[in-house]
N, CA, C and O atoms as a DFTB+ gen file, in Angstrom:
548 C
 N C O
     1  1      -0.497     -23.912     -11.923
     2  2      -0.110     -22.811     -11.081
     3  2      -1.294     -22.387     -10.218
     4  3      -2.433     -22.334     -10.682
     5  1      -1.005     -22.087      -8.962
     6  2      -2.047     -21.595      -8.067
     7  2      -2.449     -20.194      -8.490
     8  3      -1.711     -19.506      -9.195
     9  1      -3.638     -19.780      -8.048
    10  2      -4.146     -18.456      -8.404
    11  2      -4.245     -17.588      -7.156
    12  3      -4.796     -18.006      -6.138
    13  1      -3.711     -16.386      -7.245
    14  2      -3.821     -15.405      -6.173
    15  2      -4.809     -14.348      -6.630
    16  3      -4.564     -13.661      -7.621
    17  1      -5.923     -14.208      -5.922
    18  2      -6.956     -13.241      -6.296
    19  2      -6.483     -11.837      -5.934
    20  3      -6.298     -11.517      -4.760
    21  1      -6.292     -11.013      -6.945
    22  2      -5.790      -9.656      -6.764
    23  2      -6.899      -8.609      -6.827
    24  3      -6.611      -7.413      -6.794
    25  1      -8.134      -9.025      -6.914
    26  2      -9.255      -8.110      -7.113
    27  2      -9.353      -7.057      -6.013
    28  3      -9.448      -5.868      -6.316
    29  1      -9.331      -7.458      -4.760
    30  2      -9.464      -6.500      -3.655
    31  2      -8.318      -5.502      -3.649
    32  3      -8.531      -4.304      -3.462
    33  1      -7.097      -5.997      -3.853
    34  2      -5.936      -5.113      -3.886
    35  2      -6.061      -4.118      -5.033
    36  3      -5.817      -2.927      -4.842
    37  1      -6.433      -4.581      -6.211
    38  2      -6.596      -3.696      -7.372
    39  2      -7.688      -2.658      -7.120
    40  3      -7.526      -1.491      -7.477
    41  1      -8.787      -3.069      -6.514
    42  2      -9.892      -2.144      -6.241
    43  2      -9.504      -1.063      -5.235
    44  3      -9.835       0.106      -5.428
    45  1      -8.802      -1.445      -4.159
    46  2      -8.403      -0.442      -3.174
    47  2      -7.353       0.499      -3.745
    48  3      -7.344       1.688      -3.427
    49  1      -6.473      -0.025      -4.581
    50  2      -5.463       0.806      -5.228
    51  2      -6.121       1.838      -6.136
    52  3      -5.722       3.003      -6.144
    53  1      -7.114       1.422      -6.891
    54  2      -7.846       2.333      -7.774
    55  2      -8.565       3.410      -6.956
    56  3      -8.559       4.582      -7.330
    57  1      -9.174       3.018      -5.859
    58  2      -9.880       3.958      -4.990
    59  2      -8.920       4.999      -4.416
    60  3      -9.245       6.185      -4.365
    61  1      -7.741       4.556      -3.987
    62  2      -6.730       5.473      -3.467
    63  2      -6.260       6.430      -4.553
    64  3      -6.109       7.626      -4.303
    65  1      -6.032       5.922      -5.743
    66  2      -5.582       6.742      -6.870
    67  2      -6.586       7.856      -7.166
    68  3      -6.199       9.010      -7.348
    69  1      -7.852       7.516      -7.212
    70  2      -8.893       8.512      -7.488
    71  2      -8.918       9.581      -6.386
    72  3      -8.965      10.776      -6.678
    73  1      -8.886       9.150      -5.136
    74  2      -8.952      10.103      -4.023
    75  2      -7.734      11.023      -3.989
    76  3      -7.865      12.216      -3.715
    77  1      -6.559      10.478      -4.265
    78  2      -5.330      11.256      -4.193
    79  2      -5.224      12.273      -5.313
    80  3      -4.666      13.352      -5.117
    81  1      -5.741      11.951      -6.462
    82  2      -5.546      12.815      -7.621
    83  2      -6.749      13.664      -7.993
    84  3      -6.759      14.285      -9.056
    85  1      -7.766      13.703      -7.137
    86  2      -8.874      14.629      -7.358
    87  2      -8.343      16.040      -7.139
    88  3      -7.579      16.266      -6.201
    89  1      -8.726      16.981      -7.972
    90  2      -8.208      18.347      -7.799
    91  2      -8.661      18.947      -6.477
    92  3      -9.855      18.995      -6.181
    93  1      -7.699      19.403      -5.688
    94  2      -8.016      19.967      -4.389
    95  2      -7.934      21.479      -4.344
    96  3      -8.284      22.075      -3.326
    97  1      -7.485      22.116      -5.408
    98  2      -7.275      23.557      -5.373
    99  2      -8.571      24.356      -5.293
   100  3      -8.551      25.514      -4.877
   101  1      -9.675      23.771      -5.675
   102  2     -10.945      24.491      -5.627
   103  2     -11.722      24.199      -4.346
   104  3     -12.812      24.734      -4.142
   105  1     -11.169      23.362      -3.494
   106  2     -11.867      22.997      -2.265
   107  2     -11.590      24.011      -1.162
   108  3     -10.489      24.554      -1.069
   109  1     -12.582      24.259      -0.339
   110  2     -12.325      25.103       0.827
   111  2     -11.547      24.290       1.854
   112  3     -11.389      23.078       1.700
   113  1     -11.066      24.946       2.891
   114  2     -10.189      24.310       3.876
   115  2     -10.834      23.091       4.544
   116  3     -10.169      22.071       4.726
   117  1     -12.089      23.178       4.905
   118  2     -12.772      22.063       5.568
   119  2     -12.875      20.868       4.625
   120  3     -12.587      19.736       5.013
   121  1     -13.283      21.124       3.400
   122  2     -13.401      20.028       2.438
   123  2     -12.034      19.443       2.098
   124  3     -11.905      18.235       1.897
   125  1     -11.012      20.300       2.032
   126  2      -9.662      19.816       1.766
   127  2      -9.207      18.887       2.888
   128  3      -8.627      17.835       2.622
   129  1      -9.463      19.265       4.133
   130  2      -9.105      18.427       5.278
   131  2      -9.842      17.090       5.227
   132  3      -9.256      16.040       5.493
   133  1     -11.115      17.135       4.888
   134  2     -11.896      15.899       4.779
   135  2     -11.347      15.017       3.661
   136  3     -11.282      13.797       3.811
   137  1     -10.955      15.620       2.549
   138  2     -10.406      14.858       1.434
   139  2      -9.077      14.216       1.837
   140  3      -8.826      13.053       1.519
   141  1      -8.227      14.971       2.536
   142  2      -6.955      14.411       2.991
   143  2      -7.185      13.258       3.966
   144  3      -6.503      12.235       3.899
   145  1      -8.144      13.427       4.867
   146  2      -8.472      12.346       5.803
   147  2      -8.934      11.098       5.052
   148  3      -8.574       9.977       5.411
   149  1      -9.722      11.306       4.024
   150  2     -10.212      10.189       3.214
   151  2      -9.060       9.488       2.499
   152  3      -9.012       8.259       2.447
   153  1      -8.138      10.268       1.950
   154  2      -6.980       9.692       1.264
   155  2      -6.147       8.878       2.245
   156  3      -5.703       7.777       1.918
   157  1      -5.933       9.408       3.443
   158  2      -5.148       8.690       4.451
   159  2      -5.830       7.380       4.829
   160  3      -5.166       6.354       4.977
   161  1      -7.138       7.410       4.982
   162  2      -7.853       6.175       5.313
   163  2      -7.741       5.162       4.171
   164  3      -7.559       3.970       4.420
   165  1      -7.846       5.620       2.938
   166  2      -7.692       4.713       1.794
   167  2      -6.270       4.169       1.725
   168  3      -6.062       3.011       1.362
   169  1      -5.293       5.002       2.071
   170  2      -3.908       4.536       2.142
   171  2      -3.793       3.405       3.157
   172  3      -3.153       2.388       2.891
   173  1      -4.420       3.586       4.331
   174  2      -4.333       2.573       5.382
   175  2      -4.800       1.215       4.877
   176  3      -4.081       0.226       5.024
   177  1      -5.983       1.150       4.289
   178  2      -6.461      -0.182       3.895
   179  2      -5.788      -0.685       2.634
   180  3      -5.700      -1.896       2.430
   181  1      -5.306       0.217       1.775
   182  2      -4.566      -0.245       0.597
   183  2      -3.214      -0.804       1.019
   184  3      -2.782      -1.841       0.514
   185  1      -2.550      -0.125       1.939
   186  2      -1.272      -0.615       2.454
   187  2      -1.448      -1.984       3.106
   188  3      -0.660      -2.898       2.862
   189  1      -2.481      -2.124       3.934
   190  2      -2.733      -3.402       4.602
   191  2      -2.927      -4.526       3.584
   192  3      -2.373      -5.614       3.742
   193  1      -3.709      -4.262       2.547
   194  2      -3.906      -5.288       1.516
   195  2      -2.623      -5.558       0.741
   196  3      -2.372      -6.695       0.341
   197  1      -1.815      -4.538       0.525
   198  2      -0.561      -4.713      -0.219
   199  2       0.369      -5.677       0.513
   200  3       0.849      -6.643      -0.080
   201  1       0.628      -5.423       1.796
   202  2       1.573      -6.297       2.480
   203  2       1.001      -7.697       2.678
   204  3       1.740      -8.680       2.638
   205  1      -0.301      -7.792       2.890
   206  2      -0.912      -9.118       3.045
   207  2      -0.894      -9.891       1.724
   208  3      -0.767     -11.115       1.724
   209  1      -1.020      -9.187       0.613
   210  2      -0.936      -9.831      -0.703
   211  2       0.486     -10.316      -0.956
   212  3       0.685     -11.415      -1.473
   213  1       1.473      -9.505      -0.596
   214  2       2.872      -9.929      -0.708
   215  2       3.080     -11.203       0.105
   216  3       3.665     -12.170      -0.383
   217  1       2.602     -11.198       1.333
   218  2       2.762     -12.362       2.216
   219  2       2.109     -13.601       1.611
   220  3       2.706     -14.678       1.603
   221  1       0.884     -13.453       1.103
   222  2       0.194     -14.600       0.495
   223  2       0.976     -15.143      -0.699
   224  3       1.127     -16.355      -0.854
   225  1       1.466     -14.243      -1.532
   226  2       2.235     -14.680      -2.703
   227  2       3.479     -15.460      -2.264
   228  3       3.748     -16.544      -2.781
   229  1       4.228     -14.914      -1.322
   230  2       5.446     -15.586      -0.870
   231  2       5.133     -16.932      -0.222
   232  3       5.867     -17.900      -0.420
   233  1       4.059     -17.000       0.543
   234  2       3.659     -18.274       1.156
   235  2       3.274     -19.293       0.092
   236  3       3.570     -20.479       0.232
   237  1       2.619     -18.842      -0.963
   238  2       2.234     -19.756      -2.043
   239  2       3.466     -20.290      -2.766
   240  3       3.464     -21.425      -3.244
   241  1       4.507     -19.483      -2.848
   242  2       5.720     -19.902      -3.534
   243  2       6.483     -20.958      -2.744
   244  3       7.097     -21.850      -3.329
   245  1       6.447     -20.861      -1.429
   246  2       7.183     -21.828      -0.619
   247  2       6.272     -22.774       0.146
   248  3       6.742     -23.719       0.780
   249  1       4.970     -22.523       0.090
   250  2       3.956     -23.372       0.707
   251  2       4.153     -23.565       2.210
   252  3       3.780     -24.598       2.766
   253  1       4.738     -22.569       2.856
   254  2       4.836     -22.576       4.315
   255  2       4.438     -21.196       4.824
   256  3       4.698     -20.190       4.164
   257  1       3.813     -21.144       5.987
   258  2       3.382     -19.852       6.525
   259  2       4.573     -18.969       6.905
   260  3       5.639     -19.461       7.276
   261  1       4.368     -17.680       6.804
   262  2       5.390     -16.706       7.178
   263  2       4.920     -15.883       8.374
   264  3       5.244     -14.701       8.488
   265  1       4.161     -16.508       9.257
   266  2       3.549     -15.790      10.371
   267  2       4.563     -15.168      11.324
   268  3       4.278     -14.140      11.938
   269  1       5.734     -15.768      11.457
   270  2       6.743     -15.257      12.386
   271  2       7.659     -14.222      11.746
   272  3       8.538     -13.675      12.411
   273  1       7.461     -13.953      10.473
   274  2       8.322     -13.025       9.750
   275  2       7.859     -11.590       9.991
   276  3       6.687     -11.270       9.793
   277  1       8.775     -10.733      10.417
   278  2       8.448      -9.319      10.615
   279  2       8.211      -8.635       9.278
   280  3       8.594      -9.142       8.224
   281  1       7.583      -7.494       9.344
   282  2       7.232      -6.763       8.124
   283  2       8.471      -6.378       7.313
   284  3       8.467      -6.500       6.088
   285  1       9.525      -5.916       7.979
   286  2      10.741      -5.526       7.254
   287  2      11.350      -6.727       6.534
   288  3      11.769      -6.618       5.382
   289  1      11.395      -7.865       7.213
   290  2      11.913      -9.068       6.563
   291  2      11.014      -9.499       5.411
   292  3      11.497     -10.000       4.396
   293  1       9.722      -9.307       5.565
   294  2       8.789      -9.619       4.487
   295  2       9.109      -8.769       3.259
   296  3       9.135      -9.283       2.140
   297  1       9.352      -7.473       3.461
   298  2       9.674      -6.598       2.335
   299  2      11.037      -6.944       1.730
   300  3      11.228      -6.821       0.520
   301  1      11.973      -7.371       2.559
   302  2      13.270      -7.811       2.019
   303  2      13.078      -9.042       1.126
   304  3      13.662      -9.135       0.047
   305  1      12.259      -9.973       1.586
   306  2      11.980     -11.163       0.765
   307  2      11.237     -10.799      -0.511
   308  3      11.487     -11.381      -1.566
   309  1      10.329      -9.842      -0.419
   310  2       9.602      -9.386      -1.608
   311  2      10.573      -8.780      -2.613
   312  3      10.411      -8.961      -3.820
   313  1      11.575      -8.066      -2.126
   314  2      12.606      -7.504      -3.003
   315  2      13.410      -8.630      -3.652
   316  3      13.656      -8.605      -4.858
   317  1      13.817      -9.611      -2.857
   318  2      14.572     -10.752      -3.384
   319  2      13.762     -11.517      -4.425
   320  3      14.324     -12.058      -5.378
   321  1      12.446     -11.564      -4.246
   322  2      11.557     -12.253      -5.188
   323  2      11.163     -11.347      -6.359
   324  3      10.353     -11.730      -7.202
   325  1      11.739     -10.152      -6.403
   326  2      11.503      -9.177      -7.474
   327  2      10.043      -8.725      -7.556
   328  3       9.522      -8.457      -8.639
   329  1       9.399      -8.648      -6.400
   330  2       8.035      -8.119      -6.341
   331  2       8.048      -6.605      -6.167
   332  3       7.184      -5.903      -6.694
   333  1       9.036      -6.107      -5.421
   334  2       9.169      -4.669      -5.186
   335  2      10.586      -4.243      -5.551
   336  3      11.508      -5.059      -5.570
   337  1      10.745      -2.956      -5.839
   338  2      12.043      -2.431      -6.266
   339  2      12.911      -1.942      -5.110
   340  3      14.138      -2.008      -5.189
   341  1      12.286      -1.451      -4.036
   342  2      13.036      -0.796      -2.970
   343  2      12.424      -1.109      -1.602
   344  3      11.434      -0.492      -1.212
   345  1      13.004      -2.057      -0.879
   346  2      12.428      -2.387       0.427
   347  2      12.473      -1.207       1.399
   348  3      11.595      -1.081       2.253
   349  1      13.478      -0.347       1.282
   350  2      13.566       0.821       2.167
   351  2      12.340       1.721       2.021
   352  3      11.831       2.252       3.008
   353  1      11.873       1.889       0.789
   354  2      10.664       2.694       0.570
   355  2       9.484       2.060       1.301
   356  3       8.683       2.763       1.917
   357  1       9.377       0.741       1.235
   358  2       8.275       0.046       1.906
   359  2       8.409       0.127       3.427
   360  3       7.404       0.129       4.139
   361  1       9.658       0.195       3.933
   362  2       9.842       0.431       5.369
   363  2       9.226       1.785       5.732
   364  3       8.584       1.928       6.772
   365  1       9.432       2.775       4.860
   366  2       8.859       4.101       5.085
   367  2       7.343       4.086       5.061
   368  3       6.697       4.783       5.844
   369  1       6.769       3.290       4.161
   370  2       5.300       3.190       4.107
   371  2       4.773       2.539       5.385
   372  3       3.711       2.904       5.889
   373  1       5.532       1.567       5.902
   374  2       5.148       0.936       7.169
   375  2       5.177       1.971       8.295
   376  3       4.273       2.014       9.130
   377  1       6.216       2.798       8.310
   378  2       6.301       3.850       9.329
   379  2       5.123       4.818       9.207
   380  3       4.532       5.216      10.210
   381  1       4.789       5.193       7.970
   382  2       3.652       6.098       7.745
   383  2       2.367       5.455       8.241
   384  3       1.542       6.115       8.872
   385  1       2.196       4.182       7.960
   386  2       0.994       3.468       8.415
   387  2       0.935       3.440       9.937
   388  3      -0.130       3.625      10.525
   389  1       2.073       3.209      10.569
   390  2       2.113       3.197      12.035
   391  2       1.721       4.551      12.613
   392  3       1.057       4.618      13.647
   393  1       2.127       5.622      11.953
   394  2       1.786       6.970      12.430
   395  2       0.280       7.208      12.412
   396  3      -0.237       7.957      13.241
   397  1      -0.419       6.586      11.487
   398  2      -1.865       6.814      11.391
   399  2      -2.621       6.163      12.538
   400  3      -3.781       6.496      12.781
   401  1      -1.982       5.245      13.242
   402  2      -2.658       4.515      14.316
   403  2      -2.648       5.278      15.640
   404  3      -3.307       4.874      16.599
   405  1      -1.907       6.367      15.689
   406  2      -1.792       7.125      16.934
   407  2      -2.757       8.300      16.949
   408  3      -3.461       8.556      15.972
   409  1      -2.779       8.998      18.052
   410  2      -3.684      10.141      18.205
   411  2      -3.509      11.107      17.034
   412  3      -2.403      11.302      16.530
   413  1      -4.609      11.699      16.619
   414  2      -4.588      12.559      15.450
   415  2      -3.766      13.816      15.719
   416  3      -3.958      14.498      16.726
   417  1      -2.857      14.105      14.812
   418  2      -2.056      15.316      14.838
   419  2      -1.964      15.791      13.395
   420  3      -1.565      15.032      12.512
   421  1      -2.331      17.042      13.156
   422  2      -2.394      17.545      11.776
   423  2      -1.038      17.455      11.077
   424  3      -0.982      17.104       9.898
   425  1       0.054      17.764      11.778
   426  2       1.382      17.705      11.162
   427  2       1.725      16.276      10.746
   428  3       2.229      16.047       9.646
   429  1       1.453      15.329      11.619
   430  2       1.715      13.921      11.292
   431  2       0.843      13.490      10.120
   432  3       1.311      12.810       9.207
   433  1      -0.422      13.886      10.150
   434  2      -1.333      13.532       9.054
   435  2      -0.822      14.094       7.732
   436  3      -0.897      13.423       6.703
   437  1      -0.304      15.320       7.753
   438  2       0.221      15.929       6.533
   439  2       1.461      15.188       6.041
   440  3       1.630      14.997       4.837
   441  1       2.333      14.768       6.966
   442  2       3.512      13.977       6.587
   443  2       3.091      12.662       5.939
   444  3       3.649      12.257       4.919
   445  1       2.108      12.001       6.533
   446  2       1.604      10.745       5.968
   447  2       1.006      11.002       4.591
   448  3       1.268      10.256       3.648
   449  1       0.213      12.045       4.476
   450  2      -0.430      12.384       3.197
   451  2       0.611      12.568       2.097
   452  3       0.413      12.114       0.970
   453  1       1.708      13.225       2.417
   454  2       2.768      13.475       1.427
   455  2       3.481      12.194       1.000
   456  3       4.058      12.143      -0.086
   457  1       3.450      11.172       1.830
   458  2       4.129       9.917       1.483
   459  2       3.257       8.997       0.632
   460  3       3.725       7.958       0.167
   461  1       2.018       9.363       0.429
   462  2       1.084       8.455      -0.235
   463  2       1.317       8.368      -1.737
   464  3       1.169       7.289      -2.310
   465  1       1.676       9.462      -2.390
   466  2       1.886       9.411      -3.840
   467  2       3.009       8.434      -4.220
   468  3       2.820       7.635      -5.137
   469  1       4.177       8.468      -3.545
   470  2       5.193       7.455      -3.860
   471  2       4.704       6.029      -3.574
   472  3       5.006       5.102      -4.325
   473  1       3.945       5.864      -2.478
   474  2       3.380       4.547      -2.181
   475  2       2.490       4.079      -3.319
   476  3       2.567       2.925      -3.741
   477  1       1.651       4.969      -3.812
   478  2       0.730       4.617      -4.890
   479  2       1.497       4.101      -6.103
   480  3       1.111       3.096      -6.700
   481  1       2.570       4.777      -6.469
   482  2       3.382       4.347      -7.619
   483  2       3.977       2.960      -7.372
   484  3       3.934       2.096      -8.249
   485  1       4.536       2.751      -6.171
   486  2       5.140       1.454      -5.859
   487  2       4.092       0.349      -5.752
   488  3       4.343      -0.783      -6.166
   489  1       2.936       0.661      -5.207
   490  2       1.868      -0.336      -5.095
   491  2       1.335      -0.709      -6.476
   492  3       1.005      -1.869      -6.721
   493  1       1.249       0.266      -7.376
   494  2       0.827      -0.039      -8.751
   495  2       1.841      -0.953      -9.427
   496  3       1.466      -1.883     -10.141
   497  1       3.124      -0.690      -9.201
   498  2       4.169      -1.548      -9.772
   499  2       4.059      -2.965      -9.209
   500  3       4.213      -3.941      -9.943
   501  1       3.795      -3.075      -7.912
   502  2       3.592      -4.389      -7.289
   503  2       2.420      -5.106      -7.934
   504  3       2.528      -6.281      -8.284
   505  1       1.310      -4.419      -8.091
   506  2       0.129      -5.035      -8.701
   507  2       0.434      -5.498     -10.123
   508  3       0.041      -6.600     -10.507
   509  1       1.123      -4.683     -10.901
   510  2       1.471      -5.074     -12.275
   511  2       2.351      -6.318     -12.284
   512  3       2.158      -7.213     -13.106
   513  1       3.311      -6.374     -11.377
   514  2       4.182      -7.549     -11.281
   515  2       3.370      -8.794     -10.953
   516  3       3.556      -9.843     -11.570
   517  1       2.474      -8.677      -9.986
   518  2       1.654      -9.827      -9.603
   519  2       0.678     -10.216     -10.708
   520  3       0.433     -11.402     -10.925
   521  1       0.125      -9.239     -11.402
   522  2      -0.785      -9.552     -12.510
   523  2      -0.057     -10.301     -13.620
   524  3      -0.643     -11.179     -14.254
   525  1       1.196      -9.974     -13.862
   526  2       1.983     -10.711     -14.863
   527  2       2.170     -12.161     -14.430
   528  3       2.125     -13.074     -15.254
   529  1       2.378     -12.364     -13.139
   530  2       2.587     -13.721     -12.626
   531  2       1.300     -14.546     -12.611
   532  3       1.325     -15.755     -12.840
   533  1       0.174     -13.877     -12.339
   534  2      -1.088     -14.593     -12.161
   535  2      -2.101     -14.325     -13.262
   536  3      -3.236     -14.796     -13.180
   537  1      -1.718     -13.585     -14.281
   538  2      -2.622     -13.360     -15.407
   539  2      -3.744     -12.394     -15.124
   540  3      -4.836     -12.564     -15.666
   541  1      -3.527     -11.385     -14.297
   542  2      -4.573     -10.394     -14.023
   543  2      -5.376     -10.768     -12.807
   544  3      -5.201     -11.839     -12.226
   545  1      -6.278      -9.848     -12.424
   546  2      -7.063     -10.072     -11.196
   547  2      -8.308     -10.868     -11.468
   548  3      -9.078     -11.144     -10.549
């Protein structure tokens, strides 16, 4: 069996988890904003690694590139391959990621921030599924 290195994905997921779950109630407004910005940035690179890891896994299974496959179709295939539970949720994470690429708006940033906890749970489930297939990172 081929080996898919999950180390980077696992590390970014852990980093996002720590940033998201640090207690924010004792932080002043400026520090809270900085913490939220940090969480959003960690979400961005964790999301990027998540979908690229899905793509690599699927390509390894069929040994052909999926370069022409759109992200939504990629998530549908990941669902069919039992890597993820809900492709619609991943469509939402893609939308959240797209929002982060545009001009900064506090309301949009807050919406993205609120979507990160469900993403974290789904990304952890993805990592666990892949670790079962590949024997850990």
